[in-house]
Amino acid sequence: LVFKGMWTPIARNHPSQPSPEEAITKRFQSFSLGLMNLGLSVHASVDHRYLHIVPLKVLQWFGAIPMSIAWAEMKRLDEKGRSVYIDGGHRLVGPAWCFEMLKTRKTDEDN
């Protein structure tokens, strides 16, 4: 029910997009979204447009569908570089390497 009530509506706002070959991908990463903690159960990819989050198949059975979040839709990267806010205040926490592109985009916008 938690996945259906929280994850799925957010994922529908950020439909899964194809991940290009040049995307950086790491498997079995840990993410949390609000109260949900998905420890070592997400495959993540980063490209120039999106952070792609693909939960393991077992979690997809429970409603944790894949999503692709555009960098422009992420707000307020924390000082540790591990969390952002999406969709009006939902906190997404993940590995710092996933948000490196967001740091680069912010620096480019400042110049």
mmCIF file of N, CA and C in Angstrom:
data_model
loop_
_atom_site.group_PDB
_atom_site.id
_atom_site.type_symbol
_atom_site.label_atom_id
_atom_site.label_comp_id
_atom_site.label_asym_id
_atom_site.label_seq_id
_atom_site.Cartn_x
_atom_site.Cartn_y
_atom_site.Cartn_z
ATOM 1 N N LEU A 1 0.809 -1.202 0.000
ATOM 2 C CA LEU A 1 0.000 0.000 0.000
ATOM 3 C C LEU A 1 0.853 1.267 0.000
ATOM 4 N N VAL A 2 1.981 1.210 0.675
ATOM 5 C CA VAL A 2 2.852 2.384 0.717
ATOM 6 C C VAL A 2 3.349 2.718 -0.687
ATOM 7 N N PHE A 3 3.764 1.694 -1.440
ATOM 8 C CA PHE A 3 4.228 1.941 -2.797
ATOM 9 C C PHE A 3 3.115 2.515 -3.655
ATOM 10 N N LYS A 4 1.938 1.909 -3.576
ATOM 11 C CA LYS A 4 0.799 2.372 -4.375
ATOM 12 C C LYS A 4 0.381 3.781 -3.985
ATOM 13 N N GLY A 5 0.485 4.111 -2.714
ATOM 14 C CA GLY A 5 0.028 5.409 -2.240
ATOM 15 C C GLY A 5 1.014 6.544 -2.419
ATOM 16 N N MET A 6 2.314 6.246 -2.383
ATOM 17 C CA MET A 6 3.291 7.321 -2.464
ATOM 18 C C MET A 6 4.192 7.212 -3.689
ATOM 19 N N TRP A 7 4.825 6.066 -3.884
ATOM 20 C CA TRP A 7 5.781 5.909 -4.977
ATOM 21 C C TRP A 7 5.107 6.030 -6.349
ATOM 22 N N THR A 8 4.040 5.271 -6.553
ATOM 23 C CA THR A 8 3.406 5.206 -7.868
ATOM 24 C C THR A 8 2.922 6.563 -8.364
ATOM 25 N N PRO A 9 2.239 7.386 -7.548
ATOM 26 C CA PRO A 9 1.830 8.701 -8.056
ATOM 27 C C PRO A 9 3.020 9.578 -8.473
ATOM 28 N N ILE A 10 4.098 9.524 -7.715
ATOM 29 C CA ILE A 10 5.281 10.316 -8.066
ATOM 30 C C ILE A 10 5.906 9.766 -9.347
ATOM 31 N N ALA A 11 6.002 8.447 -9.453
ATOM 32 C CA ALA A 11 6.575 7.838 -10.660
ATOM 33 C C ALA A 11 5.734 8.166 -11.895
ATOM 34 N N ARG A 12 4.439 8.244 -11.738
ATOM 35 C CA ARG A 12 3.584 8.607 -12.882
ATOM 36 C C ARG A 12 3.821 10.043 -13.316
ATOM 37 N N ASN A 13 4.228 10.911 -12.397
ATOM 38 C CA ASN A 13 4.588 12.290 -12.754
ATOM 39 C C ASN A 13 5.924 12.366 -13.474
ATOM 40 N N HIS A 14 6.719 11.295 -13.355
ATOM 41 C CA HIS A 14 8.053 11.238 -13.957
ATOM 42 C C HIS A 14 8.188 9.911 -14.710
ATOM 43 N N PRO A 15 7.470 9.764 -15.819
ATOM 44 C CA PRO A 15 7.474 8.476 -16.520
ATOM 45 C C PRO A 15 8.878 8.048 -16.936
ATOM 46 N N SER A 16 9.082 6.754 -16.914
ATOM 47 C CA SER A 16 10.366 6.181 -17.297
ATOM 48 C C SER A 16 10.699 6.531 -18.742
ATOM 49 N N GLN A 17 11.936 6.970 -18.954
ATOM 50 C CA GLN A 17 12.438 7.318 -20.285
ATOM 51 C C GLN A 17 13.568 6.360 -20.645
ATOM 52 N N PRO A 18 13.815 6.174 -21.935
ATOM 53 C CA PRO A 18 14.945 5.318 -22.312
ATOM 54 C C PRO A 18 16.259 5.919 -21.806
ATOM 55 N N SER A 19 17.105 5.067 -21.314
ATOM 56 C CA SER A 19 18.409 5.491 -20.828
ATOM 57 C C SER A 19 19.429 5.295 -21.949
ATOM 58 N N PRO A 20 20.110 6.361 -22.374
ATOM 59 C CA PRO A 20 21.071 6.222 -23.474
ATOM 60 C C PRO A 20 22.272 5.361 -23.078
ATOM 61 N N GLU A 21 22.937 4.822 -24.080
ATOM 62 C CA GLU A 21 24.097 3.952 -23.837
ATOM 63 C C GLU A 21 25.178 4.635 -23.019
ATOM 64 N N GLU A 22 25.348 5.942 -23.195
ATOM 65 C CA GLU A 22 26.423 6.648 -22.491
ATOM 66 C C GLU A 22 26.076 6.978 -21.040
ATOM 67 N N ALA A 23 24.883 6.633 -20.600
ATOM 68 C CA ALA A 23 24.484 6.887 -19.211
ATOM 69 C C ALA A 23 25.370 6.091 -18.250
ATOM 70 N N ILE A 24 25.631 6.696 -17.119
ATOM 71 C CA ILE A 24 26.360 6.012 -16.049
ATOM 72 C C ILE A 24 25.340 5.216 -15.250
ATOM 73 N N THR A 25 25.580 3.924 -15.086
ATOM 74 C CA THR A 25 24.628 3.049 -14.411
ATOM 75 C C THR A 25 25.319 2.268 -13.302
ATOM 76 N N LYS A 26 24.666 2.212 -12.159
ATOM 77 C CA LYS A 26 25.133 1.370 -11.059
ATOM 78 C C LYS A 26 23.931 0.603 -10.526
ATOM 79 N N ARG A 27 24.169 -0.649 -10.253
ATOM 80 C CA ARG A 27 23.098 -1.529 -9.795
ATOM 81 C C ARG A 27 23.103 -1.642 -8.265
ATOM 82 N N PHE A 28 21.954 -2.009 -7.726
ATOM 83 C CA PHE A 28 21.781 -2.260 -6.292
ATOM 84 C C PHE A 28 22.207 -1.058 -5.435
ATOM 85 N N GLN A 29 21.613 0.078 -5.747
ATOM 86 C CA GLN A 29 21.842 1.306 -5.000
ATOM 87 C C GLN A 29 20.730 1.482 -3.960
ATOM 88 N N SER A 30 20.979 2.337 -2.991
ATOM 89 C CA SER A 30 19.988 2.609 -1.939
ATOM 90 C C SER A 30 19.385 3.994 -2.132
ATOM 91 N N PHE A 31 18.063 4.057 -2.107
ATOM 92 C CA PHE A 31 17.326 5.310 -2.208
ATOM 93 C C PHE A 31 16.245 5.323 -1.145
ATOM 94 N N SER A 32 15.827 6.510 -0.786
ATOM 95 C CA SER A 32 14.605 6.633 0.019
ATOM 96 C C SER A 32 13.788 7.776 -0.569
ATOM 97 N N LEU A 33 12.498 7.613 -0.473
ATOM 98 C CA LEU A 33 11.553 8.616 -0.938
ATOM 99 C C LEU A 33 10.526 8.778 0.169
ATOM 100 N N GLY A 34 10.560 9.931 0.823
ATOM 101 C CA GLY A 34 9.684 10.117 1.968
ATOM 102 C C GLY A 34 10.001 9.081 3.034
ATOM 103 N N LEU A 35 8.999 8.322 3.457
ATOM 104 C CA LEU A 35 9.169 7.307 4.493
ATOM 105 C C LEU A 35 9.683 5.974 3.964
ATOM 106 N N MET A 36 9.709 5.812 2.654
ATOM 107 C CA MET A 36 10.119 4.528 2.056
ATOM 108 C C MET A 36 11.629 4.468 1.908
ATOM 109 N N ASN A 37 12.210 3.386 2.402
ATOM 110 C CA ASN A 37 13.645 3.171 2.279
ATOM 111 C C ASN A 37 13.867 1.944 1.412
ATOM 112 N N LEU A 38 14.493 2.141 0.268
ATOM 113 C CA LEU A 38 14.767 1.044 -0.663
ATOM 114 C C LEU A 38 16.265 0.751 -0.629
ATOM 115 N N GLY A 39 16.716 0.063 0.404
ATOM 116 C CA GLY A 39 18.125 -0.248 0.584
ATOM 117 C C GLY A 39 18.615 -1.293 -0.403
ATOM 118 N N LEU A 40 19.630 -0.937 -1.164
ATOM 119 C CA LEU A 40 20.296 -1.831 -2.123
ATOM 120 C C LEU A 40 19.309 -2.515 -3.082
ATOM 121 N N SER A 41 18.230 -1.823 -3.433
ATOM 122 C CA SER A 41 17.211 -2.461 -4.278
ATOM 123 C C SER A 41 16.775 -1.603 -5.460
ATOM 124 N N VAL A 42 17.682 -0.715 -5.902
ATOM 125 C CA VAL A 42 17.376 0.157 -7.039
ATOM 126 C C VAL A 42 18.571 0.166 -7.986
ATOM 127 N N HIS A 43 18.284 0.072 -9.273
ATOM 128 C CA HIS A 43 19.306 0.287 -10.298
ATOM 129 C C HIS A 43 19.147 1.747 -10.736
ATOM 130 N N ALA A 44 20.232 2.498 -10.723
ATOM 131 C CA ALA A 44 20.175 3.923 -11.049
ATOM 132 C C ALA A 44 21.066 4.222 -12.251
ATOM 133 N N SER A 45 20.587 5.113 -13.100
ATOM 134 C CA SER A 45 21.354 5.593 -14.244
ATOM 135 C C SER A 45 21.249 7.107 -14.290
ATOM 136 N N VAL A 46 22.319 7.725 -14.757
ATOM 137 C CA VAL A 46 22.380 9.175 -14.870
ATOM 138 C C VAL A 46 22.802 9.517 -16.288
ATOM 139 N N ASP A 47 22.031 10.414 -16.923
ATOM 140 C CA ASP A 47 22.448 10.952 -18.217
ATOM 141 C C ASP A 47 22.296 12.466 -18.170
ATOM 142 N N HIS A 48 22.488 13.133 -19.283
ATOM 143 C CA HIS A 48 22.468 14.599 -19.287
ATOM 144 C C HIS A 48 21.089 15.192 -19.024
ATOM 145 N N ARG A 49 20.019 14.401 -19.101
ATOM 146 C CA ARG A 49 18.668 14.925 -18.893
ATOM 147 C C ARG A 49 17.972 14.393 -17.648
ATOM 148 N N TYR A 50 18.304 13.151 -17.230
ATOM 149 C CA TYR A 50 17.507 12.483 -16.198
ATOM 150 C C TYR A 50 18.343 11.691 -15.195
ATOM 151 N N LEU A 51 17.719 11.501 -14.037
ATOM 152 C CA LEU A 51 18.100 10.464 -13.092
ATOM 153 C C LEU A 51 17.064 9.363 -13.278
ATOM 154 N N HIS A 52 17.505 8.197 -13.720
ATOM 155 C CA HIS A 52 16.619 7.062 -13.964
ATOM 156 C C HIS A 52 16.693 6.137 -12.749
ATOM 157 N N ILE A 53 15.530 5.818 -12.163
ATOM 158 C CA ILE A 53 15.460 4.963 -10.987
ATOM 159 C C ILE A 53 14.595 3.754 -11.340
ATOM 160 N N VAL A 54 15.209 2.575 -11.248
ATOM 161 C CA VAL A 54 14.492 1.339 -11.595
ATOM 162 C C VAL A 54 14.550 0.394 -10.390
ATOM 163 N N PRO A 55 13.452 0.282 -9.646
ATOM 164 C CA PRO A 55 13.426 -0.656 -8.518
ATOM 165 C C PRO A 55 13.545 -2.101 -9.008
ATOM 166 N N LEU A 56 14.048 -2.969 -8.147
ATOM 167 C CA LEU A 56 14.115 -4.391 -8.486
ATOM 168 C C LEU A 56 12.718 -4.907 -8.822
ATOM 169 N N LYS A 57 12.658 -5.958 -9.608
ATOM 170 C CA LYS A 57 11.378 -6.512 -10.066
ATOM 171 C C LYS A 57 10.442 -6.848 -8.906
ATOM 172 N N VAL A 58 10.965 -7.384 -7.829
ATOM 173 C CA VAL A 58 10.102 -7.746 -6.699
ATOM 174 C C VAL A 58 9.389 -6.516 -6.151
ATOM 175 N N LEU A 59 10.049 -5.357 -6.132
ATOM 176 C CA LEU A 59 9.413 -4.126 -5.665
ATOM 177 C C LEU A 59 8.428 -3.587 -6.697
ATOM 178 N N GLN A 60 8.711 -3.835 -7.969
ATOM 179 C CA GLN A 60 7.781 -3.408 -9.010
ATOM 180 C C GLN A 60 6.451 -4.154 -8.893
ATOM 181 N N TRP A 61 6.496 -5.406 -8.444
ATOM 182 C CA TRP A 61 5.258 -6.160 -8.226
ATOM 183 C C TRP A 61 4.363 -5.470 -7.200
ATOM 184 N N PHE A 62 4.990 -4.724 -6.272
ATOM 185 C CA PHE A 62 4.247 -4.032 -5.217
ATOM 186 C C PHE A 62 3.923 -2.581 -5.571
ATOM 187 N N GLY A 63 4.255 -2.157 -6.790
ATOM 188 C CA GLY A 63 3.887 -0.821 -7.240
ATOM 189 C C GLY A 63 5.006 0.184 -7.354
ATOM 190 N N ALA A 64 6.232 -0.200 -7.073
ATOM 191 C CA ALA A 64 7.367 0.721 -7.202
ATOM 192 C C ALA A 64 7.848 0.712 -8.654
ATOM 193 N N ILE A 65 7.129 1.432 -9.515
ATOM 194 C CA ILE A 65 7.446 1.420 -10.941
ATOM 195 C C ILE A 65 8.653 2.312 -11.238
ATOM 196 N N PRO A 66 9.373 2.033 -12.332
ATOM 197 C CA PRO A 66 10.523 2.861 -12.700
ATOM 198 C C PRO A 66 10.115 4.307 -12.985
ATOM 199 N N MET A 67 11.049 5.210 -12.779
ATOM 200 C CA MET A 67 10.810 6.620 -13.099
ATOM 201 C C MET A 67 12.089 7.272 -13.583
ATOM 202 N N SER A 68 11.916 8.357 -14.330
ATOM 203 C CA SER A 68 13.029 9.182 -14.801
ATOM 204 C C SER A 68 12.726 10.616 -14.399
ATOM 205 N N ILE A 69 13.551 11.168 -13.532
ATOM 206 C CA ILE A 69 13.315 12.511 -13.012
ATOM 207 C C ILE A 69 14.267 13.474 -13.707
ATOM 208 N N ALA A 70 13.705 14.472 -14.364
ATOM 209 C CA ALA A 70 14.521 15.485 -15.049
ATOM 210 C C ALA A 70 15.276 16.324 -14.015
ATOM 211 N N TRP A 71 16.497 16.688 -14.352
ATOM 212 C CA TRP A 71 17.314 17.496 -13.434
ATOM 213 C C TRP A 71 16.630 18.807 -13.101
ATOM 214 N N ALA A 72 15.939 19.406 -14.077
ATOM 215 C CA ALA A 72 15.277 20.690 -13.868
ATOM 216 C C ALA A 72 14.141 20.602 -12.845
ATOM 217 N N GLU A 73 13.656 19.415 -12.572
ATOM 218 C CA GLU A 73 12.546 19.239 -11.632
ATOM 219 C C GLU A 73 13.001 18.953 -10.208
ATOM 220 N N MET A 74 14.302 18.930 -9.988
ATOM 221 C CA MET A 74 14.841 18.690 -8.648
ATOM 222 C C MET A 74 15.196 20.019 -8.004
ATOM 223 N N LYS A 75 14.877 20.141 -6.736
ATOM 224 C CA LYS A 75 15.098 21.387 -5.999
ATOM 225 C C LYS A 75 15.941 21.144 -4.761
ATOM 226 N N ARG A 76 16.708 22.151 -4.387
ATOM 227 C CA ARG A 76 17.425 22.208 -3.116
ATOM 228 C C ARG A 76 18.287 20.986 -2.818
ATOM 229 N N LEU A 77 19.326 20.812 -3.566
ATOM 230 C CA LEU A 77 20.312 19.773 -3.273
ATOM 231 C C LEU A 77 20.939 20.102 -1.915
ATOM 232 N N ASP A 78 20.975 19.112 -1.013
ATOM 233 C CA ASP A 78 21.553 19.370 0.308
ATOM 234 C C ASP A 78 23.073 19.503 0.223
ATOM 235 N N GLU A 79 23.689 19.988 1.315
ATOM 236 C CA GLU A 79 25.134 20.250 1.286
ATOM 237 C C GLU A 79 25.977 18.985 1.145
ATOM 238 N N LYS A 80 25.465 17.836 1.524
ATOM 239 C CA LYS A 80 26.190 16.577 1.351
ATOM 240 C C LYS A 80 26.025 16.030 -0.061
ATOM 241 N N GLY A 81 25.125 16.608 -0.844
ATOM 242 C CA GLY A 81 24.913 16.169 -2.220
ATOM 243 C C GLY A 81 24.183 14.846 -2.325
ATOM 244 N N ARG A 82 23.333 14.529 -1.327
ATOM 245 C CA ARG A 82 22.667 13.224 -1.312
ATOM 246 C C ARG A 82 21.148 13.289 -1.327
ATOM 247 N N SER A 83 20.561 14.479 -1.250
ATOM 248 C CA SER A 83 19.101 14.527 -1.271
ATOM 249 C C SER A 83 18.603 15.779 -1.986
ATOM 250 N N VAL A 84 17.429 15.629 -2.599
ATOM 251 C CA VAL A 84 16.757 16.716 -3.303
ATOM 252 C C VAL A 84 15.270 16.639 -2.965
ATOM 253 N N TYR A 85 14.555 17.659 -3.368
ATOM 254 C CA TYR A 85 13.101 17.675 -3.216
ATOM 255 C C TYR A 85 12.463 17.674 -4.593
ATOM 256 N N ILE A 86 11.433 16.849 -4.733
ATOM 257 C CA ILE A 86 10.697 16.750 -5.983
ATOM 258 C C ILE A 86 9.206 16.831 -5.688
ATOM 259 N N ASP A 87 8.434 17.156 -6.694
ATOM 260 C CA ASP A 87 6.967 17.132 -6.608
ATOM 261 C C ASP A 87 6.405 17.818 -5.369
ATOM 262 N N GLY A 88 6.791 19.059 -5.172
ATOM 263 C CA GLY A 88 6.189 19.828 -4.097
ATOM 264 C C GLY A 88 6.599 19.442 -2.695
ATOM 265 N N GLY A 89 7.767 18.881 -2.519
ATOM 266 C CA GLY A 89 8.259 18.651 -1.168
ATOM 267 C C GLY A 89 8.600 17.238 -0.781
ATOM 268 N N HIS A 90 8.505 16.283 -1.682
ATOM 269 C CA HIS A 90 8.910 14.913 -1.355
ATOM 270 C C HIS A 90 10.437 14.825 -1.418
ATOM 271 N N ARG A 91 11.022 14.358 -0.336
ATOM 272 C CA ARG A 91 12.486 14.271 -0.251
ATOM 273 C C ARG A 91 12.962 12.949 -0.845
ATOM 274 N N LEU A 92 13.865 13.051 -1.819
ATOM 275 C CA LEU A 92 14.492 11.890 -2.451
ATOM 276 C C LEU A 92 15.947 11.860 -2.020
ATOM 277 N N VAL A 93 16.360 10.759 -1.392
ATOM 278 C CA VAL A 93 17.740 10.589 -0.926
ATOM 279 C C VAL A 93 18.353 9.432 -1.696
ATOM 280 N N GLY A 94 19.579 9.628 -2.162
ATOM 281 C CA GLY A 94 20.277 8.579 -2.897
ATOM 282 C C GLY A 94 21.772 8.766 -2.791
ATOM 283 N N PRO A 95 22.519 7.938 -3.498
ATOM 284 C CA PRO A 95 23.979 8.055 -3.475
ATOM 285 C C PRO A 95 24.435 9.392 -4.079
ATOM 286 N N ALA A 96 25.474 9.967 -3.516
ATOM 287 C CA ALA A 96 25.963 11.269 -3.976
ATOM 288 C C ALA A 96 26.320 11.258 -5.454
ATOM 289 N N TRP A 97 26.855 10.131 -5.970
ATOM 290 C CA TRP A 97 27.256 10.107 -7.383
ATOM 291 C C TRP A 97 26.072 10.393 -8.301
ATOM 292 N N CYS A 98 24.871 10.048 -7.880
ATOM 293 C CA CYS A 98 23.682 10.270 -8.713
ATOM 294 C C CYS A 98 23.384 11.744 -8.912
ATOM 295 N N PHE A 99 23.771 12.573 -7.972
ATOM 296 C CA PHE A 99 23.423 13.989 -8.031
ATOM 297 C C PHE A 99 24.566 14.876 -8.512
ATOM 298 N N GLU A 100 25.676 14.274 -8.929
ATOM 299 C CA GLU A 100 26.800 15.053 -9.453
ATOM 300 C C GLU A 100 26.378 15.897 -10.659
ATOM 301 N N MET A 101 25.525 15.354 -11.525
ATOM 302 C CA MET A 101 25.061 16.087 -12.701
ATOM 303 C C MET A 101 24.280 17.330 -12.277
ATOM 304 N N LEU A 102 23.531 17.224 -11.200
ATOM 305 C CA LEU A 102 22.762 18.362 -10.696
ATOM 306 C C LEU A 102 23.706 19.459 -10.213
ATOM 307 N N LYS A 103 24.793 19.091 -9.561
ATOM 308 C CA LYS A 103 25.780 20.068 -9.125
ATOM 309 C C LYS A 103 26.379 20.783 -10.327
ATOM 310 N N THR A 104 26.696 20.035 -11.373
ATOM 311 C CA THR A 104 27.269 20.604 -12.588
ATOM 312 C C THR A 104 26.291 21.565 -13.242
ATOM 313 N N ARG A 105 25.035 21.173 -13.320
ATOM 314 C CA ARG A 105 24.002 22.039 -13.917
ATOM 315 C C ARG A 105 23.859 23.328 -13.132
ATOM 316 N N LYS A 106 23.884 23.238 -11.799
ATOM 317 C CA LYS A 106 23.757 24.416 -10.940
ATOM 318 C C LYS A 106 24.929 25.365 -11.187
ATOM 319 N N THR A 107 26.154 24.828 -11.290
ATOM 320 C CA THR A 107 27.338 25.643 -11.548
ATOM 321 C C THR A 107 27.212 26.317 -12.910
ATOM 322 N N ASP A 108 26.755 25.609 -13.930
ATOM 323 C CA ASP A 108 26.582 26.177 -15.261
ATOM 324 C C ASP A 108 25.551 27.299 -15.252
ATOM 325 N N GLU A 109 24.462 27.135 -14.490
ATOM 326 C CA GLU A 109 23.426 28.165 -14.410
ATOM 327 C C GLU A 109 23.927 29.407 -13.706
ATOM 328 N N ASP A 110 24.839 29.246 -12.740
ATOM 329 C CA ASP A 110 25.380 30.377 -12.000
ATOM 330 C C ASP A 110 26.345 31.213 -12.842
ATOM 331 N N ASN A 111 26.951 30.601 -13.854
ATOM 332 C CA ASN A 111 27.931 31.318 -14.697
ATOM 333 C C ASN A 111 27.283 32.038 -15.845
#
